[in-house]
Short mmCIF file of C-alpha atoms and ligand atoms in Angstrom, two decimals:
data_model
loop_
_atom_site.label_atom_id
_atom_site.label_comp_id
_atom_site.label_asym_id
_atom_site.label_seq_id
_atom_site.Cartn_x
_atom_site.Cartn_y
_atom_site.Cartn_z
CA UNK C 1 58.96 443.97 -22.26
CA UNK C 2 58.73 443.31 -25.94
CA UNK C 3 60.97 445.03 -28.26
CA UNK C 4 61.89 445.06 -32.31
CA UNK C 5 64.65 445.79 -34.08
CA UNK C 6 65.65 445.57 -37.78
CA UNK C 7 68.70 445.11 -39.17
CA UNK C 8 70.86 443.39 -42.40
CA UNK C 9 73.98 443.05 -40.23
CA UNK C 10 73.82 442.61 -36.67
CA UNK C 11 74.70 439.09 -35.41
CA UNK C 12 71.51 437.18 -34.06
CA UNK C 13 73.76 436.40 -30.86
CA UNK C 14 74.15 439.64 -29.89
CA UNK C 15 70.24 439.92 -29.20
CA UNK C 16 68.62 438.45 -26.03
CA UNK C 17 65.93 436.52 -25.42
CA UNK C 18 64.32 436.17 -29.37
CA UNK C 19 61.00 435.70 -29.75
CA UNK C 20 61.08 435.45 -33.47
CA UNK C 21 62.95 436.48 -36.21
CA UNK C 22 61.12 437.57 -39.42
CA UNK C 23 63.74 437.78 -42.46
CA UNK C 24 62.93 439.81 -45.23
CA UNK C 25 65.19 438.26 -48.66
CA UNK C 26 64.74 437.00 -51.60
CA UNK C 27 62.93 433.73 -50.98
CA UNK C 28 59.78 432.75 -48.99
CA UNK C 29 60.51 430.20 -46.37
CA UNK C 30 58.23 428.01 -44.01
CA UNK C 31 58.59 429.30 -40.39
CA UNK C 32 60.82 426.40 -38.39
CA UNK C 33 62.48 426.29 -34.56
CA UNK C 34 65.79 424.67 -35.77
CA UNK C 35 67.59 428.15 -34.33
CA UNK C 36 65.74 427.61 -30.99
CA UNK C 37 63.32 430.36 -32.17
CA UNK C 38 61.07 430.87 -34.58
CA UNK C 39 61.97 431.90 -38.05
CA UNK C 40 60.02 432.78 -41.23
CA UNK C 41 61.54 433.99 -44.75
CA UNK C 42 59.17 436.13 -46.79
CA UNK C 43 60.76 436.61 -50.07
CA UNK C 44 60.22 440.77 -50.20
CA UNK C 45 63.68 441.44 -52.05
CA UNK C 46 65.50 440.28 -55.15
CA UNK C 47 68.21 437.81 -54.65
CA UNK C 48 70.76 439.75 -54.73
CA UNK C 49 69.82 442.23 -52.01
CA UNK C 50 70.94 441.90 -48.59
CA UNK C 51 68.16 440.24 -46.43
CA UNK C 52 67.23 442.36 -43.59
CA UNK C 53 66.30 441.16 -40.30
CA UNK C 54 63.61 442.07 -37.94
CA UNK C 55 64.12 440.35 -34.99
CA UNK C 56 61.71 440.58 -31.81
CA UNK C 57 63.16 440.10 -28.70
CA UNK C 58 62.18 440.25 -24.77
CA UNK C 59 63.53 441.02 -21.84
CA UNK C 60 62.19 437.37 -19.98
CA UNK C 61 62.60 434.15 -20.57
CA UNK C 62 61.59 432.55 -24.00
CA UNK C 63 59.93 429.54 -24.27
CA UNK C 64 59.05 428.12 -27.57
CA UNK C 65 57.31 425.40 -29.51
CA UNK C 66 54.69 424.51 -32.44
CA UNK C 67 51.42 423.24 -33.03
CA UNK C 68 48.69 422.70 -36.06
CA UNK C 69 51.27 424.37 -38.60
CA UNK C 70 52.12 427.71 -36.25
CA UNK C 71 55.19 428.24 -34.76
CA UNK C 72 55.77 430.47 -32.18
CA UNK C 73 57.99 431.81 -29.00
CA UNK C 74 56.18 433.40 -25.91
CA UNK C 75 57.93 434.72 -22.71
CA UNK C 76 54.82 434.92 -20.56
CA UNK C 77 53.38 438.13 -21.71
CA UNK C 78 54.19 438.66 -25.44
CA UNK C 79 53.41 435.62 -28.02
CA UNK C 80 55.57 435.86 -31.37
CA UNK C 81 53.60 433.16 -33.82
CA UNK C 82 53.99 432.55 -37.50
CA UNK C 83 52.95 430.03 -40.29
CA UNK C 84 52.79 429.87 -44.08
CA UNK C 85 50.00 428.62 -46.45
CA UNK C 86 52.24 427.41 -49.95
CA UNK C 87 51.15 428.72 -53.21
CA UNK C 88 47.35 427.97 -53.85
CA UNK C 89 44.56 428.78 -56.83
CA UNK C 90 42.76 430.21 -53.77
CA UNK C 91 43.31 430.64 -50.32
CA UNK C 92 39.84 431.30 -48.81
CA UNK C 93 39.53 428.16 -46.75
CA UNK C 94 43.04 427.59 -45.90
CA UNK C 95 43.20 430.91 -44.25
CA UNK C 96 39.88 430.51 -42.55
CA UNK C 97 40.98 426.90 -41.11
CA UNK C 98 44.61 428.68 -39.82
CA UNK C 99 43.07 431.73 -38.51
CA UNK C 100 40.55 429.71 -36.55
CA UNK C 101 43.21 427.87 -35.48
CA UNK C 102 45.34 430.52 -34.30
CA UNK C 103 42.87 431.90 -32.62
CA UNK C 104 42.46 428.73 -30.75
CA UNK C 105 46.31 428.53 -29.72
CA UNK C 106 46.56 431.91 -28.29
CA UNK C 107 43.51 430.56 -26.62
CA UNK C 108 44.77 427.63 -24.87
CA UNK C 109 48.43 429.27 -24.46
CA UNK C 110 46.86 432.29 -22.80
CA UNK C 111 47.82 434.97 -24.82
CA UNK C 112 44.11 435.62 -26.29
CA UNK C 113 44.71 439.15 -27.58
CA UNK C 114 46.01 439.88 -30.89
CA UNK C 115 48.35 442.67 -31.32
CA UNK C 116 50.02 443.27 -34.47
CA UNK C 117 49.24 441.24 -37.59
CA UNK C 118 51.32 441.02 -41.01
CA UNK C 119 49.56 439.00 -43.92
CA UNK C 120 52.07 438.79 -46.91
CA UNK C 121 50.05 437.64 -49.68
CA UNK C 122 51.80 436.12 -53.24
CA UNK C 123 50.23 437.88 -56.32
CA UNK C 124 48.13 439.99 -54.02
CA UNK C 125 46.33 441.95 -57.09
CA UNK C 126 45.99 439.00 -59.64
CA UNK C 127 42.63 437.43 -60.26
CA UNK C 128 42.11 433.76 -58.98
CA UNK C 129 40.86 430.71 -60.80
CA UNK C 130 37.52 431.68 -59.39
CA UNK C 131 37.10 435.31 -60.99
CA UNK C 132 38.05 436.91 -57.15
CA UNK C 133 41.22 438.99 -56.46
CA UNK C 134 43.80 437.19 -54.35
CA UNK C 135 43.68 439.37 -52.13
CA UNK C 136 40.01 439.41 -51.55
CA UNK C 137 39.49 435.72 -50.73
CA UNK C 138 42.33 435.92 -48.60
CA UNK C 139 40.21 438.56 -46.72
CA UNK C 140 37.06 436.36 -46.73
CA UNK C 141 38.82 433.86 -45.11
CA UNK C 142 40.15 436.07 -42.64
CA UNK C 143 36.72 436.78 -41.86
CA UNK C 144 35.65 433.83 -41.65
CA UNK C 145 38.47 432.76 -39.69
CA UNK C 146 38.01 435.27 -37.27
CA UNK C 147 34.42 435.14 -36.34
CA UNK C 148 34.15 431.58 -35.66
CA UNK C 149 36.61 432.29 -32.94
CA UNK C 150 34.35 434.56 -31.92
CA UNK C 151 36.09 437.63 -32.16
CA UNK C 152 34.73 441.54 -31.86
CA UNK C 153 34.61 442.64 -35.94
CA UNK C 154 34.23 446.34 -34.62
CA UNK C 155 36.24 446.58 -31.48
CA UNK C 156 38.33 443.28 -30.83
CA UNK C 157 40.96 443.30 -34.19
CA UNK C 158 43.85 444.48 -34.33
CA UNK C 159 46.49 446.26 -36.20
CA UNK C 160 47.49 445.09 -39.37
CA UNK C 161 49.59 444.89 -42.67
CA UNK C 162 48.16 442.97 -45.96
CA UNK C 163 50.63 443.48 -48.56
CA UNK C 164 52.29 441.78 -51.19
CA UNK C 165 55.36 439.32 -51.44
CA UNK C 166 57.61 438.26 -54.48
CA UNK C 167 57.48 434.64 -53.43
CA UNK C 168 54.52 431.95 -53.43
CA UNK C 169 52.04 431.42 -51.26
CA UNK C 170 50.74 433.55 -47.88
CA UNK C 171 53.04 434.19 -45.29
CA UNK C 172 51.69 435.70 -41.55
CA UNK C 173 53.27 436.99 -38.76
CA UNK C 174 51.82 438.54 -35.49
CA UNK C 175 52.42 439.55 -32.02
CA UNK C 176 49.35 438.49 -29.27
CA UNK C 177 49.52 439.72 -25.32
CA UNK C 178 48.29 437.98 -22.51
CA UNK C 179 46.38 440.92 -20.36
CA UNK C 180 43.87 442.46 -22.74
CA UNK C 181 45.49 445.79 -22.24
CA UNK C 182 45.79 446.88 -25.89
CA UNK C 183 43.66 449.79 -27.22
CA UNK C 184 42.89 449.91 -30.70
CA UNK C 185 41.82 452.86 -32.83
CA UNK C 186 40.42 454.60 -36.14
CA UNK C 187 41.27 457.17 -38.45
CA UNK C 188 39.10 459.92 -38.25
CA UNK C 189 39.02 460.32 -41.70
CA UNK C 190 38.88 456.76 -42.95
CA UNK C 191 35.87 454.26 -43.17
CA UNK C 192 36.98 451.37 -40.60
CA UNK C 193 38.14 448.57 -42.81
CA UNK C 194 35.88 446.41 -41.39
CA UNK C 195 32.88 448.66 -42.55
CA UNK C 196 34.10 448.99 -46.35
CA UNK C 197 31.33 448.66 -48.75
CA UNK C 198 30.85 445.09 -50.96
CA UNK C 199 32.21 447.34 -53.30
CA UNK C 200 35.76 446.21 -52.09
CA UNK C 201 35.09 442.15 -51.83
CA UNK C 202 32.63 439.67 -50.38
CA UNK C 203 33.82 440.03 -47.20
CA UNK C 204 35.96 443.41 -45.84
CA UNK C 205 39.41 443.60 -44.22
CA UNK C 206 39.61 442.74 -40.74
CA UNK C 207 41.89 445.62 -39.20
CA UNK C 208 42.36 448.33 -37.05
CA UNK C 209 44.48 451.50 -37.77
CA UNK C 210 46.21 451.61 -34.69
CA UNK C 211 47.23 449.55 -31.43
CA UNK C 212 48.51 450.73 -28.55
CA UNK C 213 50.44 448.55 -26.24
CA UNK C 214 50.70 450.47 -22.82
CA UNK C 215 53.10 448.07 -21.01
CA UNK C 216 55.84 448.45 -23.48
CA UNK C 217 54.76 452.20 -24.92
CA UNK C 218 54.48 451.02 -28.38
CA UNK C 219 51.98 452.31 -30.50
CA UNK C 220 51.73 450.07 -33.75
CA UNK C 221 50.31 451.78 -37.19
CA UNK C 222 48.45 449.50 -39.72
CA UNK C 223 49.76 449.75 -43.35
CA UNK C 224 48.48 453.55 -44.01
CA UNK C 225 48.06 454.37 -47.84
CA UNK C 226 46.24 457.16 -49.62
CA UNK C 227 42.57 456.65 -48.81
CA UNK C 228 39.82 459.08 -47.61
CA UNK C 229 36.85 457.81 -46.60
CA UNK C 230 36.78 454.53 -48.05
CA UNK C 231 38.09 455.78 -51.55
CA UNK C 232 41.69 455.64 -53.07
CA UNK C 233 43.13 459.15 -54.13
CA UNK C 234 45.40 460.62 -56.24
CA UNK C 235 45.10 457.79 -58.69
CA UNK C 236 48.55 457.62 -60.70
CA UNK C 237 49.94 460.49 -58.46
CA UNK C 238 52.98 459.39 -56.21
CA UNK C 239 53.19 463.03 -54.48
CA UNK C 240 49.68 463.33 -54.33
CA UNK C 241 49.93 459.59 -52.33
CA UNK C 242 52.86 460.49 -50.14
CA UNK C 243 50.45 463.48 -49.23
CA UNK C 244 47.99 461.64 -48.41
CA UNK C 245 49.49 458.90 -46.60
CA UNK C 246 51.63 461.12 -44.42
CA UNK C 247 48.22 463.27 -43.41
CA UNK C 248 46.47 460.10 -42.82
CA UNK C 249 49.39 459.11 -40.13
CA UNK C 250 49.56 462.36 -38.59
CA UNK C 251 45.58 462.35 -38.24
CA UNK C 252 46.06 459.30 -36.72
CA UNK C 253 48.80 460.08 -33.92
CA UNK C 254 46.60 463.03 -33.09
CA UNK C 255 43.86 461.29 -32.42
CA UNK C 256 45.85 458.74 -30.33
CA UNK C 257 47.38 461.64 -28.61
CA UNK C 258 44.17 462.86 -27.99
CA UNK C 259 42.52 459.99 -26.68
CA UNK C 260 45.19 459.20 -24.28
CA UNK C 261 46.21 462.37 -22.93
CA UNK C 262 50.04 461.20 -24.21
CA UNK C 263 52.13 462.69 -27.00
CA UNK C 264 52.99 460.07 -30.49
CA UNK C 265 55.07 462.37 -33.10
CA UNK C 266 56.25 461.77 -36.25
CA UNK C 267 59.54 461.89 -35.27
CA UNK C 268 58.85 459.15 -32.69
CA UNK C 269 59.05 456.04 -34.93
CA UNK C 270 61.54 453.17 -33.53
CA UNK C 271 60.66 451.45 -36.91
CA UNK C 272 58.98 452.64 -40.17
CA UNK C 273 58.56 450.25 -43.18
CA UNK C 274 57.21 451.17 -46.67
CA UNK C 275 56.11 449.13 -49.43
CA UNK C 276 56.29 450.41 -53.02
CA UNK C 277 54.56 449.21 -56.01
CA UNK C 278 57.04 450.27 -58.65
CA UNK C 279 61.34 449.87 -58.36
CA UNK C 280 61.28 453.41 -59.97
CA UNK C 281 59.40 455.03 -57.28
CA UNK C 282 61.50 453.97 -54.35
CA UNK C 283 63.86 456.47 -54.16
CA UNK C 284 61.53 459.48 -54.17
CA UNK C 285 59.27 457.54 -51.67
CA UNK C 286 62.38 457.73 -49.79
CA UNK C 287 63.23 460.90 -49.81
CA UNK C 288 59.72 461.97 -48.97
CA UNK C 289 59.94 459.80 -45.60
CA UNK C 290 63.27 461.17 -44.36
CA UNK C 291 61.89 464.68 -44.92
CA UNK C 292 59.02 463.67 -42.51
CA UNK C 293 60.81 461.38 -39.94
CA UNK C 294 64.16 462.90 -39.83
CA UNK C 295 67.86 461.06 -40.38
CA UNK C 296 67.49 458.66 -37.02
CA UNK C 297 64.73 456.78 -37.76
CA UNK C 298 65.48 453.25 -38.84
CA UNK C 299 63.38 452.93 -42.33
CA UNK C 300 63.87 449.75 -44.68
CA UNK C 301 61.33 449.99 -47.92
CA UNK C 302 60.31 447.10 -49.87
CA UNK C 303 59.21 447.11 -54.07
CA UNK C 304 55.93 444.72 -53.77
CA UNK C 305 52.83 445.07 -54.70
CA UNK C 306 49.98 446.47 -52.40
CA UNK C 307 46.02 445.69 -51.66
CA UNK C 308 44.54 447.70 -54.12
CA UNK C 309 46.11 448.01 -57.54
CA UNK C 310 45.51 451.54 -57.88
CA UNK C 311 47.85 452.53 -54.85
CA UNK C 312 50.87 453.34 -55.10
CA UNK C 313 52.56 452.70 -51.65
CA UNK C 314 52.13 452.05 -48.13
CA UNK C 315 53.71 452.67 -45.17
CA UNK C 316 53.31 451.23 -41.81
CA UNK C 317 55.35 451.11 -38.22
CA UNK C 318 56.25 451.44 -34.87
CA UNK C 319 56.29 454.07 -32.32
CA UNK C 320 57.38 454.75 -28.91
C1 3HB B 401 44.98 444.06 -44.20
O1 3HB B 401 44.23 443.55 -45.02
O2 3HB B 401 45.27 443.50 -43.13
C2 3HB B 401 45.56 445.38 -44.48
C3 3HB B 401 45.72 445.82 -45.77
C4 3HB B 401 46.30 447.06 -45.99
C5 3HB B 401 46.70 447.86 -44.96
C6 3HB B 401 46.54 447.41 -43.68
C7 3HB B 401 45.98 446.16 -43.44
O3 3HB B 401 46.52 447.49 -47.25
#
């Protein structure tokens, strides 16, 4: 059984087995085993913040190790793996080359489903040396990456975060399973990011909204933001976004609820993140998510940038 938790102060001891431990601070930091697990720093605060922690652990015995620049922990079910490209003028081949090989890992270790991906991306909105948006070669790599290993585009990707960072280079993260049991799904009132137009880049996002993971009951929510269709609303409008973005979720955990004769709330989070473009908007974005979740839920929100510059923040988690 697979489990997260995030924290800025509870001792790494008093977790069991670790599968990896992602730390959110103020620098970006290649992924290493000298703990015994792997670790990755993604620089997603300012120095002088606390770091914060998320740490996934399992109930079974960890086994860990590295190979063609990923690192990762596995307990025979669940596959924690991580790497980091440094600081490039573009990133389209080096992503397609580690994607591919990633791919080919969870292929050989037998954990050939993906899960859960996070893609931290330095300078996500700026314009490359080549006239392309970071963020949009990194997503034609991705691509690319991805369908040489001969994965499903419509049905076989999973659930995802692409998102800024404050440090250099690309930093990913992802959880992969071993029995083929996860379901993903759609929004029923967005465009699958696969489908986008060219309108969005030369090649389009490789996500799904949603993936459910039946043997642990976790349902995991791609980074959710305030598009309809395939279109960005409420352009300059942070209330109009939070609108949006919470109707989007609960749209989605209806339709999950639906498909799978269960029950996913609001209220039901075990972990919510949110990513805000600008300092200043933080605390509102804040206050807007405790309305909707309640006091319990543990909620950490980060001031980066996001994959289109006209949004305005994202928010993404976990549910049980
Ligand atoms: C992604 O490119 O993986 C992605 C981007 C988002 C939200 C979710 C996934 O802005």
């Amino acid at each position: 059984m697979i489990d997260v938790a995030v924290s800025t102060d509870t001792p790494l001891r008093d977790y069991g087995g670790i599968l990896g431990v992602v730390e959110f601070g103020g620098q970006s930091r290649n992924p290493d085993l000298t703990a015994g697990y792997p670790t990755v720093g993604i620089a997603m605060r300012e120095q002088r913040e606390q770091p914060v922690r998320e740490v996934w652990t399992s109930a079974s015995e960890v086994t860990s190790g590295a190979r063609d620049g990923i690192v990762y922990g596995h307990d025979g079910t669940h596959l924690f793996g991580t790497f980091r490209l440094p600081g490039a003028e573009a990133y389209r081949e080096a992503t397609r080359s580690v994607y591919r090989r990633t791919m080919t890992l969870l292929h050989d270790l037998g954990y050939p489903h993906l899960v859960r991906m996070w893609n931290h991306i330095a300078d996500i909105n700026h314009t490359n040396a080549g006239g392309l948006e970071v963020y949009r070669d990194f997503c034609q790599g991705r691509a690319e990456g991805l369908e040489e290993a001969g994965t499903d585009m419509s049905a076989g990707l999973p659930a995802a975060t692409g998102i800024g960072s404050r440090g250099d280079g690309v930093v990913v993260y992802f959880i992969a399973e071993r029995s083929g049991a996860p379901l993903h799904f759609e929004n029923p009132r967005q465009v699958p990011a696969h489908r986008y137009p060219r309108e969005y880049g030369p090649r389009s996002p490789s996500f799904a909204r949603a993936t459910l993971l039946p043997s642990s009951e976790k349902l995991f929510l791609s980074g959710t933001a305030s598009i309809i269709g395939h279109r960005s609303t409420h352009v300059g409008d942070l209330d109009g976004q939070c609108d949006t973005t919470l109707e989007n979720i609960r749209l989605l955990l209806a339709s999950v609820s639906e498909k799978t004769g269960g029950k996913v709330e609001m209220d039901s989070f075990t972990m919510l993140k949110a990513y805000v473009r600008h300092e200043s908007d933080v605390p509102h974005v804040r206050r807007r998510l405790r309305e909707e979740v309640g006091p319990l839920v543990p909620l950490e929100l980060f001031n980066v940038d996001i994959c289109r510059s006209e949004l305005l923040l994202e928010i993404e988690g976990v549910l049980t």
